[in-house]
Amino acid sequence: WRRLGIGHDFVKMPTSSPPRSPAPNSAPATAPVPPPAPKPAPGADLFDFGGGSAKAPAAAPAQANTVAGCKELGNACFKEGKIEDAIVHYTQAIALSGDTPTQDTAAAYTNRAVCYQQHARHEDIIEDCTSALAINS
C-alpha cells in the first residue's frame, strides 16, 4: 500500500450496492428451461446399449406366452418402477424356457438380478447371474 501512496485512512467502498430498479418496458430475465430428456423406447432391453433396435410391445396377452414376451413385460414393469411385477414376468420367462434356454432367458436372469438388487437380495443376485453366465458360456 505504501508503494501506491495509499495510507490507512483510505475510504472504504460499500459492501453492497443499492438495489436496481428494472428498466422500463423490459421483461424479467429468466433462464431457458431445457427440454425433458427423451424416454427410452418401449420394449427396449434393460441392457440395450444402442446396438439393436427397440421393438414396439404387442398386446400383453400375446406376449405372456413366450420367453421374449414375458421378458418385455418385465422390462416395461421395471421402467414403471413396478419391481415386484417385473420379477414375476422375468420368472415366468425363465420358466417358459424349460430345458432350452436362449439369450432371452439369459437376459431375463440378468434383468431379474437387477430387480433383486433393488431389494438387496444378494444370494438371489448371485444365483441369477451364475445362471445367465452358464447359458452364455
mmCIF file of C-alpha atoms in Angstrom:
data_model
loop_
_atom_site.group_PDB
_atom_site.id
_atom_site.type_symbol
_atom_site.label_atom_id
_atom_site.label_comp_id
_atom_site.label_asym_id
_atom_site.label_seq_id
_atom_site.Cartn_x
_atom_site.Cartn_y
_atom_site.Cartn_z
ATOM 1 C CA TRP A 1 0.000 0.000 0.000
ATOM 2 C CA ARG A 2 2.830 2.350 0.725
ATOM 3 C CA ARG A 3 4.274 1.970 -2.782
ATOM 4 C CA LEU A 4 0.951 3.079 -4.232
ATOM 5 C CA GLY A 5 0.780 6.049 -1.906
ATOM 6 C CA ILE A 6 -2.298 4.790 -0.128
ATOM 7 C CA GLY A 7 -2.428 5.288 3.598
ATOM 8 C CA HIS A 8 -4.510 3.544 6.191
ATOM 9 C CA ASP A 9 -7.056 6.314 6.128
ATOM 10 C CA PHE A 10 -8.459 5.477 2.677
ATOM 11 C CA VAL A 11 -12.203 5.395 2.213
ATOM 12 C CA LYS A 12 -13.896 2.005 2.324
ATOM 13 C CA MET A 13 -16.222 1.097 -0.502
ATOM 14 C CA PRO A 14 -19.722 -0.046 0.418
ATOM 15 C CA THR A 15 -20.032 -3.837 0.543
ATOM 16 C CA SER A 16 -23.438 -3.952 -1.102
ATOM 17 C CA SER A 17 -24.807 -1.953 -3.960
ATOM 18 C CA PRO A 18 -28.201 -0.285 -3.805
ATOM 19 C CA PRO A 19 -30.990 -2.249 -5.486
ATOM 20 C CA ARG A 20 -31.507 -1.516 -9.140
ATOM 21 C CA SER A 21 -34.899 -0.716 -10.455
ATOM 22 C CA PRO A 22 -35.899 -2.627 -13.579
ATOM 23 C CA ALA A 23 -35.627 -0.841 -16.860
ATOM 24 C CA PRO A 24 -38.953 0.355 -18.205
ATOM 25 C CA ASN A 25 -40.679 -1.946 -20.705
ATOM 26 C CA SER A 26 -38.271 -4.821 -20.066
ATOM 27 C CA ALA A 27 -39.272 -8.407 -19.425
ATOM 28 C CA PRO A 28 -37.862 -10.163 -16.363
ATOM 29 C CA ALA A 29 -34.771 -12.196 -17.127
ATOM 30 C CA THR A 30 -35.354 -15.920 -16.857
ATOM 31 C CA ALA A 31 -33.095 -18.833 -17.592
ATOM 32 C CA PRO A 32 -34.194 -21.017 -20.508
ATOM 33 C CA VAL A 33 -35.788 -24.286 -19.459
ATOM 34 C CA PRO A 34 -34.111 -27.307 -21.069
ATOM 35 C CA PRO A 35 -36.399 -29.784 -22.841
ATOM 36 C CA PRO A 36 -37.202 -33.007 -20.961
ATOM 37 C CA ALA A 37 -34.913 -35.963 -21.534
ATOM 38 C CA PRO A 38 -36.230 -38.465 -24.082
ATOM 39 C CA LYS A 39 -37.844 -41.581 -22.651
ATOM 40 C CA PRO A 40 -36.459 -44.973 -23.656
ATOM 41 C CA ALA A 41 -38.384 -46.763 -26.356
ATOM 42 C CA PRO A 42 -40.962 -49.242 -25.060
ATOM 43 C CA GLY A 43 -39.753 -52.794 -25.221
ATOM 44 C CA ALA A 44 -36.045 -51.972 -25.120
ATOM 45 C CA ASP A 45 -33.873 -54.297 -23.057
ATOM 46 C CA LEU A 46 -32.599 -53.055 -19.723
ATOM 47 C CA PHE A 47 -29.100 -53.678 -21.004
ATOM 48 C CA ASP A 48 -29.607 -52.409 -24.539
ATOM 49 C CA PHE A 49 -26.607 -50.210 -25.240
ATOM 50 C CA GLY A 50 -27.899 -48.968 -28.561
ATOM 51 C CA GLY A 51 -26.725 -51.909 -30.632
ATOM 52 C CA GLY A 52 -30.209 -53.132 -31.502
ATOM 53 C CA SER A 53 -33.455 -51.622 -32.496
ATOM 54 C CA ALA A 54 -36.208 -51.274 -29.949
ATOM 55 C CA LYS A 55 -39.291 -53.355 -30.601
ATOM 56 C CA ALA A 56 -42.758 -51.984 -30.012
ATOM 57 C CA PRO A 57 -44.578 -54.086 -27.420
ATOM 58 C CA ALA A 58 -47.506 -56.170 -28.566
ATOM 59 C CA ALA A 59 -50.628 -56.688 -26.501
ATOM 60 C CA ALA A 60 -49.972 -58.165 -23.060
ATOM 61 C CA PRO A 61 -51.889 -61.463 -23.527
ATOM 62 C CA ALA A 62 -49.912 -62.360 -26.663
ATOM 63 C CA GLN A 63 -46.606 -61.574 -25.002
ATOM 64 C CA ALA A 64 -47.256 -63.651 -21.912
ATOM 65 C CA ASN A 65 -46.888 -66.885 -23.910
ATOM 66 C CA THR A 66 -43.237 -66.521 -24.951
ATOM 67 C CA VAL A 67 -39.911 -66.073 -23.222
ATOM 68 C CA ALA A 68 -39.242 -62.865 -25.157
ATOM 69 C CA GLY A 69 -42.755 -61.583 -24.474
ATOM 70 C CA CYS A 70 -42.534 -62.144 -20.731
ATOM 71 C CA LYS A 71 -39.098 -60.527 -20.689
ATOM 72 C CA GLU A 72 -40.514 -57.476 -22.492
ATOM 73 C CA LEU A 73 -43.381 -57.253 -19.999
ATOM 74 C CA GLY A 74 -40.818 -57.414 -17.201
ATOM 75 C CA ASN A 75 -38.849 -54.600 -18.824
ATOM 76 C CA ALA A 76 -41.970 -52.445 -19.046
ATOM 77 C CA CYS A 77 -42.789 -53.051 -15.374
ATOM 78 C CA PHE A 78 -39.228 -52.247 -14.342
ATOM 79 C CA LYS A 79 -39.308 -48.958 -16.241
ATOM 80 C CA GLU A 80 -42.516 -48.044 -14.429
ATOM 81 C CA GLY A 81 -40.918 -48.850 -11.067
ATOM 82 C CA LYS A 82 -43.038 -51.960 -10.539
ATOM 83 C CA ILE A 83 -40.136 -54.115 -9.390
ATOM 84 C CA GLU A 84 -42.195 -56.979 -7.914
ATOM 85 C CA ASP A 85 -44.260 -57.272 -11.116
ATOM 86 C CA ALA A 86 -41.063 -57.257 -13.167
ATOM 87 C CA ILE A 87 -39.692 -60.132 -11.059
ATOM 88 C CA VAL A 88 -42.884 -62.127 -11.740
ATOM 89 C CA HIS A 89 -42.589 -61.619 -15.522
ATOM 90 C CA TYR A 90 -38.877 -62.448 -15.602
ATOM 91 C CA THR A 91 -39.542 -65.581 -13.542
ATOM 92 C CA GLN A 92 -42.285 -66.591 -15.981
ATOM 93 C CA ALA A 93 -39.902 -66.048 -18.912
ATOM 94 C CA ILE A 94 -37.316 -68.279 -17.259
ATOM 95 C CA ALA A 95 -39.920 -70.969 -16.561
ATOM 96 C CA LEU A 96 -41.179 -70.889 -20.165
ATOM 97 C CA SER A 97 -37.675 -71.574 -21.498
ATOM 98 C CA GLY A 98 -37.687 -75.036 -19.912
ATOM 99 C CA ASP A 99 -34.701 -77.168 -20.905
ATOM 100 C CA THR A 100 -33.757 -74.976 -23.884
ATOM 101 C CA PRO A 101 -32.559 -71.612 -22.531
ATOM 102 C CA THR A 102 -31.950 -68.849 -25.070
ATOM 103 C CA GLN A 103 -30.347 -65.420 -24.998
ATOM 104 C CA ASP A 104 -33.739 -64.070 -23.901
ATOM 105 C CA THR A 105 -33.587 -66.464 -20.947
ATOM 106 C CA ALA A 106 -30.136 -65.179 -20.035
ATOM 107 C CA ALA A 107 -31.411 -61.602 -20.305
ATOM 108 C CA ALA A 108 -34.376 -62.478 -18.070
ATOM 109 C CA TYR A 109 -31.936 -63.843 -15.465
ATOM 110 C CA THR A 110 -29.760 -60.721 -15.544
ATOM 111 C CA ASN A 111 -32.745 -58.374 -15.532
ATOM 112 C CA ARG A 112 -34.263 -60.232 -12.595
ATOM 113 C CA ALA A 113 -30.911 -59.926 -10.816
ATOM 114 C CA VAL A 114 -31.147 -56.142 -11.261
ATOM 115 C CA CYS A 115 -34.584 -56.255 -9.657
ATOM 116 C CA TYR A 116 -33.215 -58.318 -6.783
ATOM 117 C CA GLN A 117 -30.501 -55.699 -6.321
ATOM 118 C CA GLN A 118 -33.227 -53.134 -5.619
ATOM 119 C CA HIS A 119 -34.192 -55.249 -2.592
ATOM 120 C CA ALA A 120 -30.629 -56.232 -1.575
ATOM 121 C CA ARG A 121 -31.341 -59.940 -2.211
ATOM 122 C CA HIS A 122 -27.672 -60.763 -2.698
ATOM 123 C CA GLU A 123 -27.930 -64.567 -2.763
ATOM 124 C CA ASP A 124 -30.607 -64.372 -5.462
ATOM 125 C CA ILE A 125 -28.444 -61.951 -7.458
ATOM 126 C CA ILE A 126 -25.513 -64.376 -7.400
ATOM 127 C CA GLU A 127 -27.755 -67.303 -8.377
ATOM 128 C CA ASP A 128 -29.318 -65.460 -11.341
ATOM 129 C CA CYS A 129 -26.018 -64.075 -12.607
ATOM 130 C CA THR A 130 -24.464 -67.554 -12.379
ATOM 131 C CA SER A 131 -27.372 -68.992 -14.375
ATOM 132 C CA ALA A 132 -27.019 -66.298 -17.034
ATOM 133 C CA LEU A 133 -23.293 -66.969 -17.312
ATOM 134 C CA ALA A 134 -23.937 -70.705 -17.689
ATOM 135 C CA ILE A 135 -26.291 -70.016 -20.609
ATOM 136 C CA ASN A 136 -23.812 -67.663 -22.291
ATOM 137 C CA SER A 137 -20.789 -69.950 -21.978
#
